[in-house]
Amino acid sequence: MFTNKTLNRFEHSRWSMAVLFVNHGHGVFPAFNPLCSVFLHPMAYFNWNDSINFLTKLRPRRLWNAAKVYSSFQLTKLTGNPVQWGYPISISFEPTTSCNLRCPECPSGLRAFTRPTGMLEDSFFKQTIDDIHKDLLYLIFYFQGEPFLNPDFLKMVKYAHDKNIYTATSTNAHYLTDEKAKQTVESGLDRLIISIDGTTQDVYQQYRVGGKLEKVLEGARNIVKWKKALNSKTPFIFFQFLVVKPNEHQIEEVKKLGKEIGVDQVRFKTAQVYDFENDPHQLIPVNNKYSRYKKDASGNMQVKSGLGNHCWKLWHANVITWDGLVVPCCFDKDATHQLGNLKTQSFKETWHNDNYKQFRRELLTSRKNIDICANCSEGLTVWEN
């Protein structure tokens, strides 16, 4: 373990330590790669302003925690025995399960949850952040639902921002009014992902059922306007284009649209399809580059990555639902694998509890038998240029 004297030395040389963070063609992450899944994007998506902003969030304790998490993950892979020395580098906090849209591959849009639905309370959020902010580097305000439907959402963003945590969220942009856009910039949000899955209303609504493309574009213009008006370097704004069969012909068009609106980037994401063997909604794109799936020798669809008995995500991140349930990752959308409850146990107690140890052990021996792993993107290139 590092001594206080060593940590103080790190504090005086924080920027010299930043040389560990290099560009490997996947954005910015340490040379030993513990944050690769946070910035796992092709070289075309690298952005200096966003990367420098991210580096300002580094602290000796957070770096040391990342090193412990990464080394324990590597030791686990080497020995086959679960070891966890640190705390999460990144977490996802669910602002709400509510959503205004009806997307066909989303349990929130389909109203298909069996777990309770509701809104994250500001007081509970602050209590949890107070417990973990010294080790936490990256906070994603998203799991299910539309974050801007929670009236306290931007207050929580501001609270995390004041703790010097890198904050990100994903939105369908229907609620980015002029006033809300101004408040978003003022909150200190570091990254804003705007889902735009079509450049014409007829294509957009095939996946974003119930959505209005013009509302999305209006919201995007509002946030770009206020970012300029307030002379703010944040949030880093990008269009996320979820590539599916109905919209794959509009890839070049959305690039032009993003430039016209003035967003920082346009990024292309592969889509998770629940029933990928049958693809009932005909979503798997023809262009194999943008598909998470491929046909095997028998002609059956399978996940490209295969299922190795290891998972980096389970070591460096997790998800907290609006009501305090701790689940392994974003693929457990209905919270069927509850590893803890922060209403009855602190986060740090939960992270090292028996449930977590058992789940890690099961994953190392037979990941293919864990239902939420069957359609997992671990090991895949989720973002394509």
Short mmCIF file of C-alpha atoms in Angstrom, two decimals:
data_model
loop_
_atom_site.label_atom_id
_atom_site.label_comp_id
_atom_site.label_asym_id
_atom_site.label_seq_id
_atom_site.Cartn_x
_atom_site.Cartn_y
_atom_site.Cartn_z
CA MET A 1 0.00 0.00 0.00
CA PHE A 2 1.11 3.60 -0.54
CA THR A 3 2.04 5.63 2.53
CA ASN A 4 0.70 9.12 3.20
CA LYS A 5 4.13 10.47 2.30
CA THR A 6 3.96 8.76 -1.09
CA LEU A 7 0.44 10.02 -1.73
CA ASN A 8 1.53 13.56 -0.91
CA ARG A 9 4.35 13.18 -3.42
CA PHE A 10 1.76 12.12 -6.01
CA GLU A 11 -0.33 15.19 -5.23
CA HIS A 12 2.61 17.43 -6.14
CA SER A 13 3.25 15.52 -9.36
CA ARG A 14 -0.28 14.83 -10.56
CA TRP A 15 0.36 16.26 -13.99
CA SER A 16 3.63 14.42 -14.42
CA MET A 17 1.71 11.22 -13.69
CA ALA A 18 -0.65 12.08 -16.50
CA VAL A 19 2.00 10.81 -18.91
CA LEU A 20 0.69 7.36 -18.02
CA PHE A 21 -2.43 8.35 -19.91
CA VAL A 22 -1.67 7.87 -23.56
CA ASN A 23 -3.61 7.58 -26.76
CA HIS A 24 -3.80 3.99 -27.95
CA GLY A 25 -6.32 4.69 -30.68
CA HIS A 26 -9.20 4.15 -28.27
CA GLY A 27 -9.34 7.57 -26.67
CA VAL A 28 -7.54 8.43 -23.45
CA PHE A 29 -6.74 5.83 -20.87
CA PRO A 30 -3.75 4.73 -18.83
CA ALA A 31 -0.92 2.82 -20.43
CA PHE A 32 -1.84 -0.12 -18.21
CA ASN A 33 -5.37 0.19 -19.62
CA PRO A 34 -7.67 0.27 -16.55
CA LEU A 35 -10.02 2.84 -18.04
CA CYS A 36 -10.28 1.43 -21.54
CA SER A 37 -13.96 0.71 -21.30
CA VAL A 38 -14.67 4.31 -20.32
CA PHE A 39 -13.10 5.74 -23.48
CA LEU A 40 -13.26 2.69 -25.73
CA HIS A 41 -13.66 4.44 -29.05
CA PRO A 42 -11.77 4.37 -32.34
CA MET A 43 -9.04 6.94 -32.97
CA ALA A 44 -11.46 8.97 -35.08
CA TYR A 45 -13.37 9.77 -31.88
CA PHE A 46 -10.42 11.17 -29.94
CA ASN A 47 -11.00 14.74 -28.74
CA TRP A 48 -8.33 16.84 -27.05
CA ASN A 49 -10.64 19.16 -25.10
CA ASP A 50 -12.64 16.29 -23.66
CA SER A 51 -9.48 14.34 -22.87
CA ILE A 52 -7.81 17.26 -21.10
CA ASN A 53 -10.98 17.86 -19.11
CA PHE A 54 -10.97 14.21 -18.10
CA LEU A 55 -7.34 14.44 -16.97
CA THR A 56 -8.22 17.31 -14.63
CA LYS A 57 -10.36 14.85 -12.66
CA LEU A 58 -7.36 12.72 -11.75
CA ARG A 59 -6.22 12.59 -8.16
CA PRO A 60 -3.50 10.40 -6.61
CA ARG A 61 -6.06 8.38 -4.70
CA ARG A 62 -8.13 7.76 -7.83
CA LEU A 63 -5.07 6.72 -9.79
CA TRP A 64 -4.01 4.39 -7.03
CA ASN A 65 -7.51 2.91 -6.86
CA ALA A 66 -7.49 2.36 -10.65
CA ALA A 67 -4.12 0.62 -10.38
CA LYS A 68 -5.44 -1.66 -7.63
CA VAL A 69 -8.55 -2.53 -9.60
CA TYR A 70 -6.64 -3.28 -12.77
CA SER A 71 -3.93 -5.34 -11.09
CA SER A 72 -6.48 -7.36 -9.12
CA PHE A 73 -8.37 -8.07 -12.36
CA GLN A 74 -5.20 -9.27 -14.06
CA LEU A 75 -4.29 -11.42 -11.07
CA THR A 76 -7.78 -12.89 -11.14
CA LYS A 77 -7.42 -13.82 -14.81
CA LEU A 78 -4.05 -15.36 -14.09
CA THR A 79 -5.05 -17.44 -11.07
CA GLY A 80 -8.75 -18.06 -11.69
CA ASN A 81 -9.52 -16.87 -8.15
CA PRO A 82 -11.53 -13.65 -7.69
CA VAL A 83 -9.45 -10.83 -6.18
CA GLN A 84 -10.71 -7.28 -5.75
CA TRP A 85 -8.44 -4.73 -4.09
CA GLY A 86 -10.07 -1.47 -5.07
CA TYR A 87 -13.41 0.23 -5.56
CA PRO A 88 -15.20 1.08 -8.83
CA ILE A 89 -13.53 3.50 -11.19
CA SER A 90 -16.87 4.13 -12.84
CA ILE A 91 -20.50 3.70 -11.82
CA SER A 92 -23.86 4.21 -13.49
CA PHE A 93 -26.58 5.84 -11.40
CA GLU A 94 -30.16 5.55 -12.64
CA PRO A 95 -32.03 8.89 -12.44
CA THR A 96 -35.35 7.28 -13.36
CA THR A 97 -37.00 4.33 -15.08
CA SER A 98 -39.53 6.62 -16.78
CA CYS A 99 -39.30 7.40 -20.48
CA ASN A 100 -41.38 9.28 -23.02
CA LEU A 101 -40.47 6.95 -25.90
CA ARG A 102 -41.31 3.33 -26.80
CA CYS A 103 -38.09 1.95 -28.29
CA PRO A 104 -38.51 -1.74 -29.26
CA GLU A 105 -35.31 -3.05 -27.61
CA CYS A 106 -35.68 -1.13 -24.34
CA PRO A 107 -37.56 -2.47 -21.28
CA SER A 108 -38.28 1.08 -20.19
CA GLY A 109 -39.82 1.94 -23.54
CA LEU A 110 -41.73 -1.34 -23.62
CA ARG A 111 -42.89 -0.86 -20.00
CA ALA A 112 -41.59 -4.36 -19.40
CA PHE A 113 -40.01 -4.01 -15.95
CA THR A 114 -40.88 -6.42 -13.19
CA ARG A 115 -38.89 -4.33 -10.69
CA PRO A 116 -40.35 -1.16 -9.13
CA THR A 117 -40.18 2.04 -11.14
CA GLY A 118 -39.57 5.54 -9.88
CA MET A 119 -37.23 8.51 -9.48
CA LEU A 120 -33.81 8.73 -7.82
CA GLU A 121 -33.97 10.90 -4.71
CA ASP A 122 -31.44 13.68 -4.36
CA SER A 123 -30.72 12.93 -0.69
CA PHE A 124 -29.95 9.25 -1.34
CA PHE A 125 -27.74 10.15 -4.29
CA LYS A 126 -25.69 12.60 -2.22
CA GLN A 127 -25.30 10.11 0.60
CA THR A 128 -23.90 7.51 -1.80
CA ILE A 129 -21.58 9.93 -3.58
CA ASP A 130 -20.23 11.13 -0.24
CA ASP A 131 -19.26 7.52 0.48
CA ILE A 132 -17.35 6.87 -2.74
CA HIS A 133 -16.32 10.13 -4.45
CA LYS A 134 -12.68 10.01 -3.37
CA ASP A 135 -12.09 6.83 -5.41
CA LEU A 136 -14.67 7.40 -8.16
CA LEU A 137 -13.50 8.97 -11.41
CA TYR A 138 -16.41 8.59 -13.84
CA LEU A 139 -20.15 8.85 -13.16
CA ILE A 140 -22.76 7.94 -15.75
CA PHE A 141 -26.22 9.36 -15.05
CA TYR A 142 -28.03 6.73 -17.03
CA PHE A 143 -29.26 3.16 -16.88
CA GLN A 144 -32.89 3.01 -17.98
CA GLY A 145 -35.30 5.85 -18.62
CA GLU A 146 -34.87 9.47 -19.69
CA PRO A 147 -32.70 11.33 -17.13
CA PHE A 148 -34.22 14.77 -17.74
CA LEU A 149 -37.58 13.52 -16.48
CA ASN A 150 -36.15 13.57 -12.94
CA PRO A 151 -36.69 17.14 -11.65
CA ASP A 152 -33.57 16.91 -9.45
CA PHE A 153 -31.33 15.52 -12.18
CA LEU A 154 -29.22 18.62 -12.80
CA LYS A 155 -28.89 19.29 -9.07
CA MET A 156 -27.29 15.85 -8.76
CA VAL A 157 -25.01 16.53 -11.71
CA LYS A 158 -23.86 19.75 -10.04
CA TYR A 159 -23.20 17.89 -6.79
CA ALA A 160 -21.01 15.33 -8.54
CA HIS A 161 -19.30 18.06 -10.54
CA ASP A 162 -18.40 19.84 -7.30
CA LYS A 163 -16.75 16.58 -6.16
CA ASN A 164 -14.60 16.78 -9.31
CA ILE A 165 -16.07 13.61 -10.82
CA TYR A 166 -16.33 13.31 -14.60
CA THR A 167 -20.06 13.22 -15.35
CA ALA A 168 -21.91 11.93 -18.41
CA THR A 169 -25.48 11.27 -19.45
CA SER A 170 -27.46 10.05 -22.44
CA THR A 171 -30.72 11.67 -23.52
CA ASN A 172 -33.31 11.55 -26.27
CA ALA A 173 -33.19 15.39 -26.11
CA HIS A 174 -36.94 15.93 -26.08
CA TYR A 175 -36.71 17.96 -22.86
CA LEU A 176 -33.75 20.19 -23.76
CA THR A 177 -35.75 23.41 -23.80
CA ASP A 178 -33.88 26.69 -23.98
CA GLU A 179 -33.99 27.07 -20.19
CA LYS A 180 -33.08 23.45 -19.50
CA ALA A 181 -30.18 23.63 -21.94
CA LYS A 182 -28.78 26.67 -20.13
CA GLN A 183 -29.12 24.87 -16.79
CA THR A 184 -27.39 21.81 -18.22
CA VAL A 185 -24.32 23.79 -19.24
CA GLU A 186 -24.30 25.57 -15.86
CA SER A 187 -24.49 22.25 -13.99
CA GLY A 188 -20.97 21.34 -15.11
CA LEU A 189 -22.00 18.19 -16.96
CA ASP A 190 -18.92 16.91 -18.78
CA ARG A 191 -20.45 14.75 -21.51
CA LEU A 192 -23.85 14.85 -23.19
CA ILE A 193 -24.83 12.00 -25.51
CA ILE A 194 -27.79 12.82 -27.72
CA SER A 195 -29.50 9.81 -29.29
CA ILE A 196 -30.39 10.51 -32.90
CA ASP A 197 -31.13 7.37 -34.88
CA GLY A 198 -32.31 8.87 -38.14
CA THR A 199 -32.07 12.05 -40.21
CA THR A 200 -35.69 12.01 -41.33
CA GLN A 201 -38.78 11.58 -39.20
CA ASP A 202 -39.94 8.42 -40.95
CA VAL A 203 -36.61 6.66 -40.31
CA TYR A 204 -36.06 8.11 -36.83
CA GLN A 205 -39.43 6.93 -35.53
CA GLN A 206 -38.87 3.35 -36.64
CA TYR A 207 -36.64 2.84 -33.61
CA ARG A 208 -37.40 5.89 -31.46
CA VAL A 209 -41.09 5.10 -31.40
CA GLY A 210 -43.15 8.10 -30.28
CA GLY A 211 -40.25 10.51 -30.77
CA LYS A 212 -40.08 13.70 -32.81
CA LEU A 213 -36.86 14.32 -34.68
CA GLU A 214 -37.46 18.06 -34.77
CA LYS A 215 -37.55 18.12 -30.93
CA VAL A 216 -34.18 16.37 -30.87
CA LEU A 217 -32.65 18.88 -33.28
CA GLU A 218 -34.15 21.79 -31.38
CA GLY A 219 -32.71 20.46 -28.12
CA ALA A 220 -29.30 19.96 -29.71
CA ARG A 221 -29.31 23.51 -31.08
CA ASN A 222 -30.24 24.84 -27.64
CA ILE A 223 -27.38 23.11 -25.85
CA VAL A 224 -24.86 24.15 -28.52
CA LYS A 225 -26.11 27.73 -28.30
CA TRP A 226 -25.77 27.96 -24.52
CA LYS A 227 -22.39 26.27 -24.48
CA LYS A 228 -21.15 29.05 -26.76
CA ALA A 229 -23.05 31.82 -24.98
CA LEU A 230 -21.62 30.84 -21.59
CA ASN A 231 -18.16 30.34 -23.09
CA SER A 232 -18.08 26.85 -21.59
CA LYS A 233 -15.84 23.99 -22.67
CA THR A 234 -18.39 21.50 -21.38
CA PRO A 235 -20.41 19.49 -21.99
CA PHE A 236 -18.68 17.55 -24.74
CA ILE A 237 -21.69 17.02 -27.03
CA PHE A 238 -22.04 14.19 -29.47
CA PHE A 239 -24.75 12.62 -31.55
CA GLN A 240 -25.05 8.90 -30.93
CA PHE A 241 -26.34 7.11 -33.99
CA LEU A 242 -27.44 3.59 -33.11
CA VAL A 243 -26.91 1.75 -36.37
CA VAL A 244 -29.80 -0.59 -37.24
CA LYS A 245 -31.12 -1.88 -40.53
CA PRO A 246 -33.76 0.88 -41.03
CA ASN A 247 -31.20 3.71 -40.69
CA GLU A 248 -27.84 2.37 -41.87
CA HIS A 249 -28.27 4.15 -45.22
CA GLN A 250 -28.25 7.52 -43.39
CA ILE A 251 -24.76 7.31 -41.87
CA GLU A 252 -23.27 9.96 -44.16
CA GLU A 253 -26.33 12.16 -43.77
CA VAL A 254 -26.11 12.24 -39.97
CA LYS A 255 -22.45 13.28 -40.19
CA LYS A 256 -23.53 16.30 -42.23
CA LEU A 257 -26.38 17.01 -39.83
CA GLY A 258 -24.06 16.96 -36.84
CA LYS A 259 -21.75 19.44 -38.52
CA GLU A 260 -24.68 21.68 -39.37
CA ILE A 261 -26.00 21.67 -35.79
CA GLY A 262 -22.53 22.20 -34.34
CA VAL A 263 -22.14 19.19 -32.04
CA ASP A 264 -18.59 18.17 -31.18
CA GLN A 265 -18.81 14.74 -32.79
CA VAL A 266 -21.08 12.14 -34.36
CA ARG A 267 -20.52 8.58 -33.16
CA PHE A 268 -21.87 5.28 -34.42
CA LYS A 269 -22.88 2.58 -31.98
CA THR A 270 -23.75 -1.05 -32.61
CA ALA A 271 -27.14 -2.18 -31.31
CA GLN A 272 -28.00 -4.83 -28.75
CA VAL A 273 -30.81 -7.04 -30.06
CA TYR A 274 -32.43 -9.21 -27.41
CA ASP A 275 -33.67 -11.96 -29.70
CA PHE A 276 -30.72 -11.79 -32.08
CA GLU A 277 -31.29 -15.37 -33.27
CA ASN A 278 -34.60 -14.35 -34.88
CA ASP A 279 -34.32 -10.54 -35.00
CA PRO A 280 -38.12 -10.04 -35.00
CA HIS A 281 -37.91 -6.26 -35.49
CA GLN A 282 -35.38 -6.59 -38.34
CA LEU A 283 -32.81 -4.40 -36.61
CA ILE A 284 -29.50 -6.16 -37.30
CA PRO A 285 -27.81 -4.10 -40.05
CA VAL A 286 -26.70 -5.55 -43.35
CA ASN A 287 -23.26 -3.94 -42.96
CA ASN A 288 -21.48 -6.42 -40.70
CA LYS A 289 -19.18 -3.69 -39.38
CA TYR A 290 -22.07 -2.24 -37.41
CA SER A 291 -23.41 -5.54 -36.05
CA ARG A 292 -22.59 -7.21 -32.74
CA TYR A 293 -23.62 -10.54 -34.25
CA LYS A 294 -22.42 -12.94 -36.91
CA LYS A 295 -23.54 -16.24 -38.39
CA ASP A 296 -21.75 -19.39 -37.34
CA ALA A 297 -20.94 -22.33 -39.61
CA SER A 298 -24.51 -23.58 -39.26
CA GLY A 299 -26.01 -20.24 -40.23
CA ASN A 300 -27.15 -19.37 -36.72
CA MET A 301 -26.62 -15.90 -35.29
CA GLN A 302 -24.19 -15.57 -32.37
CA VAL A 303 -22.46 -12.77 -30.47
CA LYS A 304 -19.15 -11.94 -32.14
CA SER A 305 -17.11 -11.82 -28.96
CA GLY A 306 -17.76 -15.31 -27.64
CA LEU A 307 -17.99 -15.73 -23.87
CA GLY A 308 -14.68 -15.94 -22.05
CA ASN A 309 -14.82 -16.58 -18.32
CA HIS A 310 -13.76 -13.09 -17.30
CA CYS A 311 -15.30 -9.61 -17.31
CA TRP A 312 -13.43 -6.34 -16.82
CA LYS A 313 -16.69 -4.48 -16.25
CA LEU A 314 -17.47 -6.49 -13.12
CA TRP A 315 -14.15 -5.36 -11.64
CA HIS A 316 -14.11 -1.66 -12.48
CA ALA A 317 -17.78 -0.62 -12.61
CA ASN A 318 -21.35 -1.32 -11.59
CA VAL A 319 -24.89 0.04 -11.70
CA ILE A 320 -27.10 1.52 -8.98
CA THR A 321 -30.84 1.64 -9.64
CA TRP A 322 -33.01 4.58 -8.65
CA ASP A 323 -34.08 2.78 -5.43
CA GLY A 324 -30.60 1.70 -4.35
CA LEU A 325 -30.22 -1.80 -5.75
CA VAL A 326 -26.69 -2.66 -6.83
CA VAL A 327 -26.48 -4.81 -9.96
CA PRO A 328 -23.44 -6.10 -11.88
CA CYS A 329 -23.73 -4.06 -15.07
CA CYS A 330 -25.98 -2.33 -17.59
CA PHE A 331 -27.09 -5.67 -19.08
CA ASP A 332 -29.08 -6.49 -15.93
CA LYS A 333 -31.84 -4.09 -16.91
CA ASP A 334 -34.51 -5.67 -14.72
CA ALA A 335 -32.15 -5.99 -11.70
CA THR A 336 -32.48 -9.77 -11.49
CA HIS A 337 -28.97 -10.17 -10.05
CA GLN A 338 -29.16 -7.98 -6.97
CA LEU A 339 -25.77 -7.88 -5.27
CA GLY A 340 -26.76 -5.43 -2.58
CA ASN A 341 -29.12 -2.70 -1.43
CA LEU A 342 -27.65 0.66 -0.50
CA LYS A 343 -30.67 1.46 1.64
CA THR A 344 -29.49 -1.23 4.08
CA GLN A 345 -25.73 -1.42 3.47
CA SER A 346 -23.04 1.10 2.53
CA PHE A 347 -21.57 1.00 -0.96
CA LYS A 348 -18.14 -0.09 0.20
CA GLU A 349 -19.63 -2.88 2.29
CA THR A 350 -21.68 -4.01 -0.70
CA TRP A 351 -18.71 -3.99 -3.11
CA HIS A 352 -16.92 -6.59 -1.02
CA ASN A 353 -19.90 -8.55 0.31
CA ASP A 354 -20.55 -12.28 -0.11
CA ASN A 355 -23.00 -11.75 -2.99
CA TYR A 356 -20.36 -9.95 -5.03
CA LYS A 357 -17.71 -12.56 -4.24
CA GLN A 358 -20.05 -15.36 -5.27
CA PHE A 359 -21.07 -13.66 -8.52
CA ARG A 360 -17.43 -13.04 -9.48
CA ARG A 361 -16.66 -16.66 -8.69
CA GLU A 362 -19.53 -17.91 -10.87
CA LEU A 363 -18.46 -15.70 -13.74
CA LEU A 364 -14.93 -17.10 -13.62
CA THR A 365 -16.13 -20.68 -13.84
CA SER A 366 -19.11 -20.58 -16.20
CA ARG A 367 -20.01 -17.17 -17.58
CA LYS A 368 -22.13 -18.69 -20.35
CA ASN A 369 -24.62 -19.90 -17.74
CA ILE A 370 -25.30 -16.37 -16.47
CA ASP A 371 -28.29 -15.09 -18.40
CA ILE A 372 -27.28 -11.42 -18.59
CA CYS A 373 -23.90 -12.42 -20.07
CA ALA A 374 -25.41 -14.23 -23.06
CA ASN A 375 -25.83 -11.00 -25.07
CA CYS A 376 -22.94 -9.04 -23.57
CA SER A 377 -20.71 -6.62 -25.48
CA GLU A 378 -17.62 -7.38 -23.35
CA GLY A 379 -14.74 -7.80 -25.77
CA LEU A 380 -16.64 -6.20 -28.68
CA THR A 381 -16.02 -2.89 -30.40
CA VAL A 382 -19.29 -1.20 -29.47
CA TRP A 383 -18.40 2.07 -31.20
CA GLU A 384 -17.47 2.17 -34.89
CA ASN A 385 -16.41 5.12 -37.01
#
